[in-house]
Coordinates of C-alpha atoms in Angstrom, one line a residue:
M1 CA -33.0 -63.5 48.6
A2 CA -31.4 -61.2 51.2
E3 CA -31.1 -60.6 54.9
A4 CA -33.7 -58.5 56.6
A5 CA -33.0 -55.4 58.6
V6 CA -34.8 -52.4 60.1
V7 CA -33.1 -49.0 59.6
L8 CA -33.6 -46.6 62.6
D9 CA -33.6 -43.3 60.9
L10 CA -36.2 -44.3 58.3
A11 CA -38.7 -45.0 61.1
H12 CA -41.3 -42.6 62.4
R13 CA -39.9 -40.2 64.9
I14 CA -41.5 -37.5 67.1
P15 CA -40.4 -34.8 66.7
P16 CA -39.9 -35.7 63.0
R17 CA -36.4 -36.7 62.2
P18 CA -36.5 -37.5 58.5
P19 CA -34.2 -39.9 56.7
S20 CA -30.9 -38.3 55.6
P21 CA -27.3 -39.2 54.7
A22 CA -26.4 -38.0 58.2
G23 CA -28.9 -40.4 59.7
L24 CA -27.5 -43.3 57.7
A25 CA -24.0 -42.4 58.9
A26 CA -25.3 -42.6 62.5
N27 CA -26.7 -46.0 61.7
A28 CA -23.3 -47.1 60.4
A29 CA -21.7 -45.9 63.7
R30 CA -24.1 -48.2 65.6
G31 CA -23.0 -51.1 63.5
I32 CA -26.2 -51.2 61.4
D33 CA -25.2 -52.0 57.9
V34 CA -28.0 -52.3 55.4
R35 CA -25.9 -53.0 52.3
G36 CA -27.4 -55.8 50.3
K37 CA -30.3 -56.2 52.7
I38 CA -34.1 -55.9 52.5
V39 CA -35.0 -53.0 54.7
L40 CA -38.3 -52.8 56.7
V41 CA -39.4 -49.2 57.3
R42 CA -42.4 -47.5 58.8
Y43 CA -44.6 -44.9 57.3
G44 CA -44.8 -41.5 59.0
S45 CA -42.9 -38.3 59.4
A46 CA -41.3 -38.1 56.0
F47 CA -42.6 -38.8 52.5
R48 CA -42.4 -42.5 51.6
G49 CA -40.2 -41.9 48.5
L50 CA -37.5 -40.3 50.6
K51 CA -37.3 -43.4 52.8
V52 CA -36.7 -45.5 49.7
R53 CA -34.1 -43.0 48.5
A54 CA -32.3 -43.1 51.8
A55 CA -32.2 -46.9 51.7
E56 CA -31.0 -46.8 48.1
L57 CA -28.2 -44.4 49.1
A58 CA -27.2 -46.8 51.9
G59 CA -26.9 -49.7 49.5
A60 CA -30.0 -51.6 50.5
A61 CA -31.3 -54.3 48.1
A62 CA -35.0 -53.5 48.5
V63 CA -37.5 -51.9 50.9
L64 CA -40.7 -53.1 52.6
I65 CA -42.8 -50.3 54.0
Y66 CA -45.7 -50.6 56.4
S67 CA -48.1 -48.5 58.5
D68 CA -47.4 -49.1 62.2
P69 CA -50.4 -49.3 64.5
A70 CA -48.8 -46.5 66.6
E71 CA -49.3 -44.3 63.6
D72 CA -52.8 -45.0 62.4
G73 CA -53.9 -48.4 63.8
F74 CA -55.3 -49.9 67.0
V75 CA -53.1 -47.8 69.3
R76 CA -55.1 -44.8 68.2
G77 CA -58.5 -46.5 68.7
P78 CA -60.9 -49.0 67.3
V79 CA -60.0 -50.3 63.8
Y80 CA -62.3 -50.5 60.8
P81 CA -65.1 -51.7 60.7
D82 CA -65.6 -50.9 64.4
G83 CA -63.8 -47.6 64.2
P84 CA -61.9 -45.3 61.8
W85 CA -58.4 -46.7 62.2
R86 CA -56.4 -49.0 60.1
P87 CA -57.1 -52.8 60.5
P88 CA -54.2 -55.3 60.5
L89 CA -54.3 -56.2 56.9
A90 CA -54.8 -52.7 55.4
V91 CA -52.0 -51.8 53.0
Q92 CA -51.1 -48.1 52.4
R93 CA -50.2 -47.7 48.7
G94 CA -48.5 -44.6 47.3
T95 CA -46.0 -43.3 44.8
I96 CA -42.3 -43.4 45.8
H97 CA -40.8 -41.1 43.2
Y98 CA -38.0 -38.9 44.4
P99 CA -38.9 -35.2 44.6
F100 CA -36.4 -33.7 42.3
Y101 CA -39.3 -32.5 40.1
E102 CA -43.0 -33.4 39.8
G103 CA -45.0 -35.0 37.0
D104 CA -44.0 -37.6 34.5
P105 CA -40.5 -38.8 35.5
L106 CA -39.5 -39.2 31.9
T107 CA -40.3 -35.5 30.9
P108 CA -39.0 -33.1 33.4
F109 CA -39.7 -29.4 32.6
V110 CA -41.8 -30.2 29.5
A111 CA -45.3 -31.5 29.0
A112 CA -45.6 -35.3 28.5
T113 CA -47.4 -35.1 25.2
E114 CA -47.7 -38.1 22.9
N115 CA -44.6 -37.0 20.9
A116 CA -42.5 -35.5 23.7
T117 CA -38.9 -36.5 24.0
R118 CA -38.6 -38.9 26.9
L119 CA -35.6 -39.8 29.1
P120 CA -34.7 -43.5 29.2
Q121 CA -36.2 -44.9 32.4
S122 CA -32.7 -45.8 33.7
E123 CA -31.8 -42.1 33.5
A124 CA -34.8 -40.6 35.2
P125 CA -33.5 -39.1 38.5
S126 CA -36.9 -39.3 40.2
L127 CA -37.3 -43.0 39.8
P128 CA -35.9 -45.4 42.5
K129 CA -33.3 -47.9 41.4
I130 CA -34.3 -50.5 44.0
P131 CA -37.6 -52.3 44.4
A132 CA -40.0 -51.4 47.1
L133 CA -43.3 -52.9 48.3
P134 CA -46.0 -51.7 50.8
I135 CA -47.3 -54.2 53.3
S136 CA -49.7 -54.2 56.2
Y137 CA -48.6 -54.2 59.9
G138 CA -50.1 -57.7 60.1
E139 CA -47.7 -58.8 57.5
A140 CA -44.8 -56.8 59.0
K141 CA -45.2 -58.5 62.4
P142 CA -43.5 -61.8 61.6
F143 CA -40.5 -59.9 60.1
L144 CA -40.2 -57.8 63.2
A145 CA -40.5 -60.9 65.4
A146 CA -37.7 -62.6 63.5
L147 CA -35.4 -59.6 64.1
K148 CA -35.8 -59.7 67.9
G149 CA -32.5 -60.2 69.6
H150 CA -30.5 -59.3 66.6
G151 CA -28.7 -55.9 66.2
V152 CA -29.7 -53.1 68.4
A153 CA -32.9 -53.0 70.6
A154 CA -35.2 -50.0 70.0
H155 CA -35.1 -49.0 73.7
N156 CA -31.3 -48.6 73.4
I157 CA -31.7 -46.2 70.6
A158 CA -34.7 -43.9 71.2
N159 CA -37.9 -44.2 73.2
D160 CA -40.0 -43.2 70.3
W161 CA -38.7 -45.8 67.9
Q162 CA -40.6 -48.7 69.5
G163 CA -43.9 -49.1 67.5
G164 CA -47.3 -50.3 68.6
L165 CA -47.1 -54.0 68.0
D166 CA -46.8 -56.2 71.1
I167 CA -43.2 -57.3 70.3
E168 CA -39.9 -55.6 71.0
Y169 CA -38.4 -53.9 68.0
W170 CA -34.8 -54.6 67.0
T171 CA -32.8 -53.4 64.0
G172 CA -31.5 -56.8 62.8
P173 CA -30.2 -58.0 60.5
A174 CA -31.5 -61.5 60.8
G175 CA -32.8 -64.3 58.6
K176 CA -33.4 -64.5 54.9
A177 CA -36.3 -63.2 52.8
H178 CA -37.4 -63.5 49.2
L179 CA -38.9 -60.4 47.6
F180 CA -40.6 -60.8 44.2
I181 CA -42.2 -57.7 42.5
D182 CA -43.8 -57.8 39.1
N183 CA -44.2 -54.2 37.9
E184 CA -45.5 -53.1 34.6
F185 CA -43.8 -50.1 33.1
A186 CA -45.6 -48.4 30.3
V187 CA -46.4 -45.0 28.8
K188 CA -50.1 -44.6 28.8
P189 CA -52.6 -41.7 28.2
I190 CA -54.3 -40.0 31.1
W191 CA -57.2 -37.6 31.0
N192 CA -57.8 -34.3 32.8
T193 CA -61.3 -32.9 32.6
M194 CA -61.6 -29.1 32.1
A195 CA -64.4 -26.6 32.0
V196 CA -64.1 -22.9 31.4
I197 CA -66.5 -20.1 32.2
E198 CA -65.1 -17.0 30.4
G199 CA -65.1 -13.8 32.3
T200 CA -66.9 -10.7 31.1
S201 CA -64.9 -7.8 32.4
E202 CA -61.4 -9.4 32.7
P203 CA -61.5 -12.5 30.6
D204 CA -57.7 -12.5 30.5
R205 CA -57.5 -13.1 34.3
A206 CA -58.3 -16.6 35.5
I207 CA -59.0 -18.5 38.7
V208 CA -58.3 -22.2 38.5
I209 CA -60.1 -24.7 40.9
G210 CA -59.3 -28.4 40.9
S211 CA -59.2 -31.8 42.6
H212 CA -57.7 -35.0 41.4
R213 CA -60.2 -37.8 40.7
D214 CA -57.9 -40.9 40.5
A215 CA -57.7 -43.1 43.5
W216 CA -55.6 -46.0 44.7
V217 CA -58.7 -48.1 45.4
Y218 CA -62.2 -46.8 46.2
G219 CA -61.0 -43.4 47.4
A220 CA -64.1 -42.2 49.1
L221 CA -62.1 -39.6 51.0
D222 CA -59.1 -39.3 48.8
P223 CA -60.0 -38.0 46.4
S224 CA -63.8 -38.3 46.1
S225 CA -64.8 -36.1 49.0
S226 CA -62.9 -33.3 47.2
A227 CA -63.8 -34.1 43.7
A228 CA -67.5 -34.1 44.7
V229 CA -67.1 -30.5 45.9
V230 CA -65.4 -29.4 42.7
I231 CA -68.0 -31.2 40.5
E232 CA -70.8 -29.6 42.5
I233 CA -69.2 -26.2 42.0
G234 CA -69.1 -26.8 38.3
R235 CA -72.7 -28.2 38.1
V236 CA -74.2 -25.2 39.8
L237 CA -72.1 -22.6 38.2
G238 CA -73.3 -24.1 34.9
K239 CA -76.9 -23.7 36.1
M240 CA -76.2 -20.1 37.0
H241 CA -74.6 -19.5 33.7
K242 CA -77.8 -20.7 31.9
R243 CA -79.8 -18.2 33.9
G244 CA -77.6 -15.3 32.8
W245 CA -74.8 -15.1 35.4
R246 CA -71.3 -14.5 34.3
P247 CA -68.1 -14.2 36.3
D248 CA -66.0 -11.0 35.8
R249 CA -62.9 -13.1 35.6
T250 CA -62.5 -16.5 33.9
I251 CA -63.1 -19.6 36.0
V252 CA -61.3 -22.8 35.1
I253 CA -62.6 -26.0 36.7
A254 CA -60.5 -29.1 36.6
T255 CA -60.4 -32.7 37.7
W256 CA -56.9 -34.0 37.5
D257 CA -55.9 -37.6 36.5
G258 CA -52.7 -39.4 37.6
E259 CA -52.2 -37.5 40.8
E260 CA -51.4 -40.6 42.9
Y261 CA -48.5 -41.5 40.6
G262 CA -46.7 -38.2 41.2
L263 CA -49.1 -35.2 40.4
L264 CA -49.0 -36.2 36.7
G265 CA -52.2 -34.6 35.4
S266 CA -51.9 -31.2 37.0
T267 CA -48.1 -30.9 36.5
E268 CA -48.2 -31.9 32.8
W269 CA -51.1 -29.5 32.2
V270 CA -49.2 -26.6 33.9
E271 CA -46.1 -27.4 31.9
D272 CA -48.1 -27.5 28.7
H273 CA -49.8 -24.2 29.5
V274 CA -47.1 -22.4 31.4
E275 CA -47.0 -19.3 29.2
I276 CA -50.7 -18.6 29.2
L277 CA -50.9 -19.4 33.0
N278 CA -48.1 -16.9 33.6
K279 CA -50.0 -14.2 31.8
T280 CA -53.5 -14.9 33.2
A281 CA -53.8 -17.1 36.4
V282 CA -54.2 -15.1 39.6
A283 CA -55.0 -18.0 42.0
Y284 CA -55.4 -21.8 42.2
I285 CA -57.8 -23.4 44.7
N286 CA -56.9 -27.0 45.4
L287 CA -59.0 -29.7 47.1
D288 CA -57.7 -33.1 48.1
G289 CA -58.8 -35.4 50.9
G290 CA -61.7 -33.0 51.5
V291 CA -63.6 -34.4 54.5
S292 CA -62.5 -36.9 57.2
G293 CA -63.9 -35.1 60.2
P294 CA -64.9 -31.8 61.8
N295 CA -61.6 -29.9 62.0
F296 CA -61.1 -27.3 59.4
E297 CA -57.5 -26.9 58.1
A298 CA -56.1 -24.6 55.4
S299 CA -52.8 -24.2 53.7
A300 CA -52.2 -21.3 51.4
S301 CA -49.9 -18.6 50.1
P302 CA -49.9 -16.0 52.8
S303 CA -51.3 -13.5 50.4
L304 CA -54.6 -15.5 50.4
A305 CA -54.7 -16.4 54.1
N306 CA -57.1 -13.5 55.0
L307 CA -59.4 -14.5 52.2
V308 CA -59.7 -18.0 53.7
R309 CA -60.2 -16.7 57.2
K310 CA -63.0 -14.3 56.0
A311 CA -64.7 -17.2 54.2
T312 CA -64.8 -19.3 57.4
K313 CA -66.3 -16.4 59.3
E314 CA -69.4 -16.7 57.0
V315 CA -70.0 -20.4 57.4
K316 CA -71.5 -22.3 60.3
D317 CA -69.8 -25.4 61.8
P318 CA -72.3 -28.3 61.5
Q319 CA -71.5 -29.6 65.0
T320 CA -71.3 -26.5 67.1
G321 CA -73.6 -24.1 65.2
R322 CA -70.9 -21.5 65.6
R323 CA -68.8 -20.1 62.8
V324 CA -66.1 -22.4 61.4
Y325 CA -63.6 -19.6 62.1
K326 CA -64.2 -19.6 65.8
R327 CA -63.7 -23.4 66.2
W328 CA -60.6 -23.2 63.9
N329 CA -59.1 -20.3 65.8
R330 CA -59.7 -22.0 69.2
R331 CA -57.9 -25.1 68.0
A332 CA -55.2 -23.6 65.8
G333 CA -54.9 -19.9 66.7
V334 CA -51.5 -18.1 66.6
D335 CA -50.5 -14.6 67.6
T336 CA -49.6 -12.3 64.8
P337 CA -49.0 -8.6 64.4
E338 CA -52.6 -8.3 63.4
G339 CA -54.0 -10.3 66.4
R340 CA -54.8 -13.9 67.1
V341 CA -55.9 -15.7 64.0
P342 CA -56.1 -19.3 62.9
R343 CA -52.9 -20.7 61.5
V344 CA -52.9 -21.0 57.7
Q345 CA -50.1 -23.6 57.0
P346 CA -47.5 -23.2 54.3
L347 CA -48.0 -25.3 51.2
G348 CA -45.5 -28.1 50.9
F349 CA -45.8 -31.2 48.8
G350 CA -48.1 -34.0 47.9
S351 CA -51.0 -32.4 46.0
D352 CA -51.9 -30.6 42.8
Y353 CA -51.0 -27.1 43.9
V354 CA -47.3 -27.8 43.6
A355 CA -46.8 -27.0 40.0
F356 CA -48.9 -23.9 40.2
L357 CA -47.1 -22.4 43.2
Q358 CA -43.6 -23.8 43.3
H359 CA -42.9 -24.0 39.5
V360 CA -44.9 -21.0 38.1
G361 CA -45.6 -18.8 41.2
I362 CA -49.4 -18.8 41.2
A363 CA -50.8 -18.0 44.7
S364 CA -52.6 -21.2 45.9
I365 CA -54.9 -22.6 48.5
D366 CA -55.6 -26.1 49.8
L367 CA -58.7 -26.6 52.0
H368 CA -60.1 -29.6 53.9
F369 CA -61.8 -30.8 57.1
T370 CA -59.8 -33.4 59.0
G371 CA -60.5 -36.1 61.7
D372 CA -59.6 -39.6 62.7
Y373 CA -58.6 -41.2 59.5
G374 CA -56.6 -44.4 59.5
V375 CA -57.5 -46.0 56.2
Y376 CA -55.5 -43.7 53.9
H377 CA -54.7 -45.2 50.5
S378 CA -56.2 -48.5 51.4
N379 CA -59.2 -50.5 50.2
Y380 CA -61.0 -49.5 53.4
D381 CA -61.2 -45.8 52.2
S382 CA -64.8 -46.6 51.1
F383 CA -68.2 -45.1 51.0
N384 CA -69.1 -47.2 54.0
W385 CA -66.1 -45.7 56.0
M386 CA -67.2 -42.2 55.0
A387 CA -70.9 -42.8 56.0
K388 CA -69.9 -44.3 59.3
F389 CA -66.9 -42.2 60.4
G390 CA -65.8 -39.5 58.1
D391 CA -69.0 -37.4 57.6
P392 CA -72.1 -39.4 58.6
T393 CA -74.5 -36.5 58.1
W394 CA -72.7 -35.2 55.0
K395 CA -72.9 -31.7 56.6
Y396 CA -69.2 -31.1 56.4
H397 CA -69.2 -31.7 52.7
E398 CA -71.8 -28.9 52.5
A399 CA -69.7 -26.7 54.8
L400 CA -66.6 -27.2 52.6
T401 CA -68.6 -26.4 49.5
L402 CA -69.8 -23.2 51.1
I403 CA -66.3 -22.2 52.1
V404 CA -64.9 -22.9 48.7
G405 CA -67.7 -20.8 47.2
R406 CA -66.9 -17.9 49.5
V407 CA -63.3 -18.1 48.4
L408 CA -63.9 -18.6 44.7
L409 CA -66.6 -16.0 44.0
P410 CA -64.7 -12.9 45.5
L411 CA -61.7 -13.9 43.4
A412 CA -63.9 -14.1 40.3
H413 CA -66.0 -10.9 41.0
D414 CA -64.4 -8.4 43.3
R415 CA -63.2 -5.4 41.4
V416 CA -60.1 -5.3 43.5
L417 CA -58.7 -8.8 44.0
P418 CA -59.1 -10.0 47.6
I419 CA -55.3 -10.6 47.9
D420 CA -53.1 -9.1 50.6
F421 CA -49.3 -9.4 50.8
V422 CA -49.0 -7.9 54.3
P423 CA -49.4 -11.3 56.0
Y424 CA -46.4 -12.5 54.0
V425 CA -44.2 -10.1 56.0
H426 CA -44.8 -11.8 59.3
E427 CA -44.1 -15.2 57.7
L428 CA -40.9 -14.0 56.0
R429 CA -39.6 -12.6 59.2
T430 CA -40.2 -15.9 61.0
Y431 CA -38.4 -17.8 58.2
A432 CA -35.5 -15.3 58.4
K433 CA -35.1 -16.0 62.1
D434 CA -35.0 -19.7 61.3
V435 CA -32.2 -19.1 58.8
A436 CA -30.3 -17.2 61.5
A437 CA -30.7 -20.0 63.9
A438 CA -29.5 -22.6 61.3
L439 CA -26.5 -20.4 60.5
G440 CA -25.5 -20.3 64.2
G441 CA -26.0 -24.0 64.5
A442 CA -23.7 -24.6 61.6
S443 CA -21.0 -22.2 62.9
M444 CA -21.6 -19.8 60.0
P445 CA -22.0 -16.0 60.4
V446 CA -25.4 -15.3 61.8
E447 CA -25.2 -11.7 60.4
W448 CA -25.6 -13.1 56.9
A449 CA -29.3 -13.4 57.7
G450 CA -29.4 -9.6 58.0
R451 CA -29.5 -9.3 54.2
L452 CA -32.8 -11.2 54.3
D453 CA -34.1 -8.8 57.0
A454 CA -33.2 -5.8 55.0
S455 CA -35.0 -7.1 51.9
I456 CA -38.0 -8.0 54.0
D457 CA -38.1 -4.4 55.2
V458 CA -38.3 -3.2 51.6
F459 CA -41.0 -5.8 50.9
E460 CA -43.1 -4.7 53.9
K461 CA -43.0 -1.1 52.8
A462 CA -44.3 -2.1 49.3
A463 CA -46.9 -4.5 50.7
R464 CA -48.4 -2.0 53.1
K465 CA -48.5 0.7 50.4
L466 CA -50.3 -1.7 48.0
R467 CA -52.7 -2.7 50.8
K468 CA -53.5 1.0 51.4
E469 CA -54.2 1.7 47.7
A470 CA -56.3 -1.5 47.3
D471 CA -58.3 -0.7 50.5
Q472 CA -59.1 2.7 49.1
L473 CA -60.3 1.3 45.8
R474 CA -62.4 -1.3 47.7
R475 CA -64.1 1.5 49.7
D476 CA -64.9 3.3 46.5
D477 CA -66.4 0.1 45.1
A478 CA -67.9 -1.4 48.2
D479 CA -71.6 -0.9 47.5
E480 CA -71.5 -2.4 44.0
D481 CA -69.4 -5.4 45.1
D482 CA -71.7 -6.2 48.0
A483 CA -74.6 -6.2 45.6
V484 CA -73.1 -8.8 43.3
V485 CA -71.9 -11.1 46.0
D486 CA -75.3 -11.1 47.7
A487 CA -77.0 -11.8 44.4
V488 CA -74.7 -14.7 43.6
V489 CA -74.1 -16.5 46.9
G490 CA -77.2 -15.5 48.9
S491 CA -77.7 -13.3 51.9
G492 CA -76.3 -13.9 55.4
D493 CA -79.8 -15.1 56.4
G494 CA -79.5 -17.8 53.8
I495 CA -76.2 -18.9 55.3
D496 CA -77.6 -18.9 58.8
A497 CA -80.5 -21.1 57.6
G498 CA -78.0 -23.7 56.5
V499 CA -78.1 -22.8 52.8
S500 CA -74.9 -23.8 50.9
V501 CA -73.5 -21.6 48.2
L502 CA -74.1 -24.4 45.8
T503 CA -76.7 -26.7 47.3
V504 CA -79.9 -26.3 49.3
Q505 CA -80.5 -28.9 51.9
G506 CA -83.7 -30.6 50.8
G507 CA -84.1 -28.0 48.1
S508 CA -85.0 -28.2 44.5
D509 CA -83.2 -30.5 42.2
D510 CA -81.3 -27.7 40.5
G511 CA -79.7 -26.7 43.8
L512 CA -80.3 -23.0 43.3
A513 CA -83.5 -22.3 45.2
G514 CA -83.1 -19.3 47.5
I515 CA -79.6 -18.5 46.2
V516 CA -79.8 -16.9 42.8
P517 CA -82.8 -14.8 41.9
Q518 CA -85.0 -16.1 39.0
Q519 CA -84.1 -12.9 37.1
H520 CA -80.5 -12.5 38.0
P521 CA -79.5 -8.9 37.7
K522 CA -76.7 -8.3 35.3
H523 CA -73.6 -7.1 37.1
P524 CA -72.1 -4.1 35.4
K525 CA -68.7 -4.7 33.9
H526 CA -65.7 -3.6 35.9
P527 CA -64.8 -0.1 35.0
K528 CA -61.9 0.3 32.7
H529 CA -60.1 2.3 35.3
P530 CA -56.3 2.1 34.9
K531 CA -55.8 2.1 38.7
H532 CA -58.0 -1.0 39.2
R533 CA -56.1 -2.8 36.5
A534 CA -52.7 -1.8 37.7
D535 CA -53.4 -2.8 41.3
N536 CA -55.0 -6.1 40.3
N537 CA -51.9 -6.9 38.2
K538 CA -49.7 -6.4 41.3
L539 CA -52.1 -8.4 43.5
G540 CA -52.7 -11.2 41.0
F541 CA -49.2 -11.6 39.8
G542 CA -47.2 -10.6 42.9
E543 CA -46.5 -14.2 43.8
R544 CA -44.5 -14.4 40.6
G545 CA -41.9 -12.1 42.3
F546 CA -40.7 -15.0 44.5
I547 CA -39.8 -17.1 41.4
D548 CA -36.1 -17.6 40.6
M549 CA -35.9 -19.2 37.2
A550 CA -32.6 -20.8 38.1
G551 CA -34.4 -22.9 40.7
I552 CA -33.0 -24.7 43.8
P553 CA -29.5 -26.1 43.1
G554 CA -29.9 -29.8 42.4
R555 CA -33.7 -29.5 42.3
E556 CA -34.1 -26.8 39.6
W557 CA -37.7 -27.6 38.8
Y558 CA -38.7 -25.9 42.2
R559 CA -38.4 -22.2 41.5
H560 CA -40.1 -20.5 44.5
V561 CA -37.4 -19.1 46.8
V562 CA -39.7 -19.2 49.8
Y563 CA -41.5 -22.5 49.6
A564 CA -40.6 -26.0 48.4
P565 CA -40.9 -29.6 49.7
G566 CA -38.3 -30.4 52.3
E567 CA -35.3 -32.1 50.7
W568 CA -35.5 -34.9 53.3
S569 CA -39.1 -34.5 54.6
G570 CA -41.1 -34.2 51.4
Y571 CA -44.6 -33.5 52.6
G572 CA -43.8 -30.6 54.8
A573 CA -42.8 -27.2 53.3
E574 CA -39.3 -26.0 53.9
M575 CA -39.0 -22.2 53.9
F576 CA -36.1 -20.6 52.1
P577 CA -35.2 -24.1 51.0
A578 CA -32.1 -23.4 49.0
I579 CA -30.5 -21.7 51.9
H580 CA -31.2 -24.5 54.4
E581 CA -30.0 -27.1 51.9
A582 CA -26.7 -25.3 51.5
I583 CA -26.3 -25.0 55.3
R584 CA -26.9 -28.7 55.7
R585 CA -24.3 -29.4 53.1
G586 CA -21.8 -27.4 55.2
D587 CA -21.2 -25.2 52.1
S588 CA -20.3 -21.9 53.7
A589 CA -19.5 -20.0 50.4
G590 CA -22.5 -21.5 48.7
T591 CA -24.8 -20.5 51.6
N592 CA -23.5 -16.9 51.5
K593 CA -24.1 -16.7 47.8
I594 CA -27.6 -18.2 48.0
I595 CA -28.6 -15.8 50.8
A596 CA -27.6 -12.9 48.6
S597 CA -29.6 -14.3 45.7
V598 CA -32.7 -14.9 47.8
A599 CA -32.4 -11.4 49.3
A600 CA -32.2 -10.0 45.8
T601 CA -35.3 -12.0 44.7
L602 CA -37.3 -10.6 47.7
R603 CA -36.4 -7.1 46.6
C604 CA -37.6 -8.0 43.1
A605 CA -40.9 -9.2 44.6
A606 CA -41.1 -5.9 46.5
G607 CA -40.5 -4.1 43.2
M608 CA -43.4 -5.9 41.6
L609 CA -45.8 -4.7 44.3
A610 CA -44.5 -1.2 44.2
A611 CA -44.3 -0.8 40.4

């Protein structure tokens, strides 16, 4: 039994102000002391595990976490079953591990095989040391009502702290509460499913595509709308294989288990196969929460951004009849040195691309259509929700399948990989400006960021030279590459007619009518031209150049110097994370040292492209 309290800086904030030790200190200055108390926090802004971690650091006894209706309930619109938003008793489940590393919390850095050496549970840094329980906003309301008049009123702290319930929010503490949690802790097996289609010309180069298939409850959207696309990819590629088609590069198709518990299946598989992946994998395509509405979104390594944009130019939006690219660009367009293009977001945290990109350095993509979705991780994420609100015509599932096919097949077939590091330059320059601003805000020398700028200049020169070489090779190979893509995925007329890469609406039961000819022409093997191989090695392995094997200080599992989950935000990517973490610590000498190290890594990445 303990007193109940609400902690301000764990609540949802706009703009996001994630939980942090500084926020806890601010609470203490207001007289909000959570030591020994049960803390009630809201979902939103930051990853739920970091809210629990902040409460633990502040000395709280336990955490209750709920989804406020201002976030995804009746404030947003009608609730299920009358609308897509969260009803009063819907509980959002979710892992609360601390993001020091991903995967099995007992086996950091090594695969969690049956006989692996495991940490004692009490020594696992990613496991919380206090209990936590998710509840609904209907269940949270009596607690919030009991806190009224105790502590500090929400309106005296920040306008955006008041939630959507029809009561005034106060911090407390007030009253007494009993929290009883009966958890089962056990080591159990999980199963990934894998299929491999070996390449003919470059079998030692691989593209991995995957989605997790485990769900908290029914999981119609998360993960089934994505797993369905991956399974359909595999089903039809298998049919094509029987008819004589072969990819030039190896394709690995995966469904991951245990994602909801902390990316277990994908992370442990990557850790178990890190050596072979390092030598062979050129890209990972991830799908998760595939379709909840009509708005296309993509996150990717910048080197793959143009490939995604090109794919969306070749697919019709089911609602508008125009290309997905046009609707996407109108909604999310940004100005770049190469014109106005739809924003491809950086990859942060929370899905199976993390180990591929941030631990090994494999360029990655995450694709989905979004919409009004208020039943995340609850028992209302059901087939009925999807049929009524998410994708009633199922056309966006088809559109996503078509986009994925248009991303996968060029990676598997193009003689010169469709990867371009020039878009990385604009992103790196933006991130370097953010570092300069952060240095100034911390009263550290802004000119330190100049070392990043100098390294980015070197990287740009190498990226542009490689683009020029690759474009020349593509021009030389254009006719043959066009022939194979048309043979495999169908003509532009087929796309305009609503034909998916992998399914035909109302077509034959094998899903291939009008796509692959009955007598599929054998595509000649890629020529054993040393220039193709050399440039493909640079394009396919260039992302590895951003890996620093020493990792981020204190979070050494994350090795990518450009992207990692935010230390105190989690889901969102933080760019140049080690630098920003050192700045936040006020460690001037450490910041200077890390900037020098990151600048050196950027030069190494440039060297890989120029080799």
